[in-house]
Coordinates of C-alpha atoms in Angstrom, one line a residue:
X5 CA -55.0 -47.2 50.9
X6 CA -56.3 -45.5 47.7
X7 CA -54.2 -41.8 49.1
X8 CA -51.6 -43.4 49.9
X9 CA -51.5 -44.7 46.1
X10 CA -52.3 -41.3 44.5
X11 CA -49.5 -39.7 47.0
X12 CA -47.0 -42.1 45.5
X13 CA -47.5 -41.6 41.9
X14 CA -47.7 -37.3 42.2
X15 CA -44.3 -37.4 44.2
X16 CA -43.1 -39.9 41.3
X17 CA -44.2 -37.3 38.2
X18 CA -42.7 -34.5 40.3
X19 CA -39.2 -36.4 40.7
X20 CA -38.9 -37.1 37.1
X21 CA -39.8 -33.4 35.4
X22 CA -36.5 -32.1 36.6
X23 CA -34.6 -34.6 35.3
X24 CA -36.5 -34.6 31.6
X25 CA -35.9 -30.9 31.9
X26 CA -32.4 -31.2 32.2
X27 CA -31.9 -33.6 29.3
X28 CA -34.1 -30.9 27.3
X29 CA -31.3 -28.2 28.3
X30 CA -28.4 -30.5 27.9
X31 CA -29.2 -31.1 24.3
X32 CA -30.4 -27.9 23.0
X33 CA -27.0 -26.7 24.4
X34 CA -25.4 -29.4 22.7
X35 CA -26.8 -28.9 19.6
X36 CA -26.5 -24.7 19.8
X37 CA -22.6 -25.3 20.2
X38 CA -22.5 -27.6 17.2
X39 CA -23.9 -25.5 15.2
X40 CA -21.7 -22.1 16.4
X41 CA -18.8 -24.1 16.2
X42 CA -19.7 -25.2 12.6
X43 CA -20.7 -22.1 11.7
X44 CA -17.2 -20.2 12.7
X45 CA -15.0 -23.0 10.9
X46 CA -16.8 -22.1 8.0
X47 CA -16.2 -18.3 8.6
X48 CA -12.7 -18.8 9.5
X49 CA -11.7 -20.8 6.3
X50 CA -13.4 -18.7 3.9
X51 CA -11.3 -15.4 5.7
X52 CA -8.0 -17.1 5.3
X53 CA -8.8 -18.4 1.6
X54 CA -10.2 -14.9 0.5
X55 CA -7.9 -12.1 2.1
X56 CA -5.1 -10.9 1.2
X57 CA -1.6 -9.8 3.3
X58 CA -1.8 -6.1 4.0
X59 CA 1.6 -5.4 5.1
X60 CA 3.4 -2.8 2.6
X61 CA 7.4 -2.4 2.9
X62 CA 9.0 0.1 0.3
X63 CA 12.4 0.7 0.7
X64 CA 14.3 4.5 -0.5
X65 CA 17.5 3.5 -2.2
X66 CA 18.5 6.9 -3.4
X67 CA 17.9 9.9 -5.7
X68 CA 19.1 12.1 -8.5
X69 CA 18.3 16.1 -7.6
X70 CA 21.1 17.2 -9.4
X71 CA 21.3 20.2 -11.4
X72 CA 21.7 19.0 -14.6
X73 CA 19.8 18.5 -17.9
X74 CA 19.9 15.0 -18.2
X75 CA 19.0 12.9 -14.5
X76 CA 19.5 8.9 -14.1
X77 CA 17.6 6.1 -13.3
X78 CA 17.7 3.8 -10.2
X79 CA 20.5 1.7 -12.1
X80 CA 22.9 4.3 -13.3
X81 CA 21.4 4.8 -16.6
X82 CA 21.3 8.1 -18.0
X83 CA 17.2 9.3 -18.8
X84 CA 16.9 11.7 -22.0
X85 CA 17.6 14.4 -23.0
X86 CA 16.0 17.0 -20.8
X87 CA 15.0 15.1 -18.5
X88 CA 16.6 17.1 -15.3
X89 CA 15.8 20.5 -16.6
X90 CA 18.3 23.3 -18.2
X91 CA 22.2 23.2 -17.6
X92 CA 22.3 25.9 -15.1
X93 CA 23.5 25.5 -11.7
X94 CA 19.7 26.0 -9.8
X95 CA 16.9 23.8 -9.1
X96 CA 14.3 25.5 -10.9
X97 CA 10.4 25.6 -11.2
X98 CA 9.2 22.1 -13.4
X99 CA 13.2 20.7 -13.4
X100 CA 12.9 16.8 -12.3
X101 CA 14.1 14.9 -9.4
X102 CA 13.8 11.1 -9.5
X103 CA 14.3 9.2 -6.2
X104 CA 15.1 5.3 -6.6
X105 CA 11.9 3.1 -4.6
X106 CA 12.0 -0.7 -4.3
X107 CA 8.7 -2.6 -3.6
X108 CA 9.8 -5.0 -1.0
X109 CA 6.1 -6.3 -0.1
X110 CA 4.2 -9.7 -1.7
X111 CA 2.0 -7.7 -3.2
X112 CA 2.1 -4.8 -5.3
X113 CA 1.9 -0.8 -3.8
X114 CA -0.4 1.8 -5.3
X115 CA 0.9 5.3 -4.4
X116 CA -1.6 7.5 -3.2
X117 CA 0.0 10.8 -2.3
X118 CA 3.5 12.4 -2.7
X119 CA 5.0 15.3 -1.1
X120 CA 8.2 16.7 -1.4
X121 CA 9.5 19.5 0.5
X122 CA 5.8 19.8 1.8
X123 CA 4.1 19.9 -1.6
X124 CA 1.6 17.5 -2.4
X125 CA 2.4 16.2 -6.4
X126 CA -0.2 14.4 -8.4
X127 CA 0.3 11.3 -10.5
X128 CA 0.5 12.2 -14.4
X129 CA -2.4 10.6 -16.1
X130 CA -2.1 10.4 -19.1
X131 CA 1.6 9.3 -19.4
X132 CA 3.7 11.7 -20.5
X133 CA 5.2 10.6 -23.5
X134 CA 9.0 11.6 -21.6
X135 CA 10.3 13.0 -18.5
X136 CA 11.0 16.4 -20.3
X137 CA 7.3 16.7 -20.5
X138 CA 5.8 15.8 -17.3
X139 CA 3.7 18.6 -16.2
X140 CA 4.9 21.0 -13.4
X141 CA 3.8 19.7 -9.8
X142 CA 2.8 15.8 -11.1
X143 CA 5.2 13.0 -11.3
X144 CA 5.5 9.5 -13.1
X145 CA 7.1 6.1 -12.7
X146 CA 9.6 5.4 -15.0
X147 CA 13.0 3.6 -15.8
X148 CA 11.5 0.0 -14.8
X149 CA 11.0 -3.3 -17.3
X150 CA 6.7 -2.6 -18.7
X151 CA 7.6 0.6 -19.1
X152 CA 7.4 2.4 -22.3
X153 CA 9.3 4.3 -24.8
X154 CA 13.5 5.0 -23.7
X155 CA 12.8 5.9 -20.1
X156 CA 10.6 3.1 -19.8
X157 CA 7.6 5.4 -18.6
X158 CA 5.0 3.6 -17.1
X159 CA 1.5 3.3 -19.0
X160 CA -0.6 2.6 -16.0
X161 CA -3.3 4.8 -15.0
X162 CA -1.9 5.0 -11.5
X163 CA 1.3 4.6 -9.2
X164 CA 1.7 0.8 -9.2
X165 CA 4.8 -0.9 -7.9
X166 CA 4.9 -4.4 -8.6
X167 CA 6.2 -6.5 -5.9
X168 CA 10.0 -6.8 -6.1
X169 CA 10.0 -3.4 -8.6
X170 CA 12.7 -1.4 -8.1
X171 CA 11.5 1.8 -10.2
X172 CA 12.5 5.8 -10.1
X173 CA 9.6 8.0 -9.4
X174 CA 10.5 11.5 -11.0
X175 CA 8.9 14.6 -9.7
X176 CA 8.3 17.6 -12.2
X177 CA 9.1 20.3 -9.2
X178 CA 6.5 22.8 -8.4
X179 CA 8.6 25.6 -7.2
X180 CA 12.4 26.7 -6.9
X181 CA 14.8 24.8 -4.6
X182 CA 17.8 25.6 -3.2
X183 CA 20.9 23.7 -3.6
X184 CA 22.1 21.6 -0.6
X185 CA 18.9 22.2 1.5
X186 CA 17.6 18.8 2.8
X187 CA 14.2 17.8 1.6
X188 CA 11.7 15.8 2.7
X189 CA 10.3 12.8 0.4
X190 CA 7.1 11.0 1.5
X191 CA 4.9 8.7 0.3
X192 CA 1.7 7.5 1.3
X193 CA 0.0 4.5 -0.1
X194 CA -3.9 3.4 -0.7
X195 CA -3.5 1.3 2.2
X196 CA -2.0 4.2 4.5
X197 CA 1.3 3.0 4.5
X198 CA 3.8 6.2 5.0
X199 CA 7.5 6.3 3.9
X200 CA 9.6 9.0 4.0
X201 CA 13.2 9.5 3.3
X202 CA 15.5 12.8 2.6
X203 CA 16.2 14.3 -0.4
X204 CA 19.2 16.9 -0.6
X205 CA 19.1 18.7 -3.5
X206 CA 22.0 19.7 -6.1
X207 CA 22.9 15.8 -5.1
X208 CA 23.0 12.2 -6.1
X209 CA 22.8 9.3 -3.8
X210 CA 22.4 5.8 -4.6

């Protein structure tokens, strides 16, 4: 009788291990995914709160390569005096060309290179105090409200286009150019955004 007994109660123990076992698993699971899932909401909420939209759009709305002293802004306005070059029918060495840029993003656009026709032009820092000045091969922001002095020049120590700006961006040009030859204009942002439109030069579009 006394075997029998101790039989009984082993097989017992034996049925219910499995079964505390899988409570055990069950809960730690349980309680794992809680905290995962906790954990991501957190993650997630503090992504969306802190980025920002990375999506740049900046629209080409014309130019001014003219052979002329005195070049216009993006509105028709005429820039000082000089500020195309000499009077003579060529596209010289360190004449100007301004090409009309509208910041159609949320956020503003830093320019971070500039070609035209292949060269690469650097962003005048300091400011040039006007267009006339800018140094061959650089090229400045200008013609837009914050700007300063009569061409409304901008101050800032880089290429910023506000959201919404419509601004010219006028390019001291680092070698000769030939009337009527198409040009290629194209602009690279921090965020490696590329634009490019087509400049012909001796003309005015826009």
């Amino acid at each position: 009788m006394s075997t029998n007994i101790n039989l009984q109660l082993h097989r017992t123990h034996r049925g219910v291990a499995p079964v505390i076992a899988t409570l055990l698993l069950v809960a730690i699971a349980v309680v794992g995914g809680g905290i995962v899932f906790a954990y991501s909401q957190s993650f997630f909420s503090s992504s969306q709160i802190s980025g920002k939209p990375t999506i740049e759009a900046l629209k080409i709305l014309g130019y001014d390569a003219r052979a002329t002293d005195i070049i216009q802004n993006q509105n028709g306005v005429n820039f000082g005096a000089a500020s195309g070059g000499d009077a003579d029918t060529l596209k010289e060495l360190g004449e100007k060309v301004a090409v009309y840029i509208k910041n159609d993003s949320v956020q503003s656009i830093t320019l971070n290179e500039l070609r035209l026709g292949g060269s690469i032009y650097t962003f005048a820092n300091p400011a040039p105090a006007t267009l006339s000045v800018v140094p061959t091969g650089q090229y400045t922001l200008a013609g837009a409200a914050g700007g300063t002095g009569t061409e409304l020049i901008t101050a800032n120590s880089a290429a910023v286009i506000q959201p919404g700006q419509t601004t010219s961006v006028v390019v001291s040009l680092s070698e000769d150019m030939k009337t009527g030859r198409d040009t290629q204009f194209k602009l690279t942002t921090t965020n490696g955004a590329v634009f490019v439109g087509t400049v012909v030069i001796g003309q005015q579009s826009g």
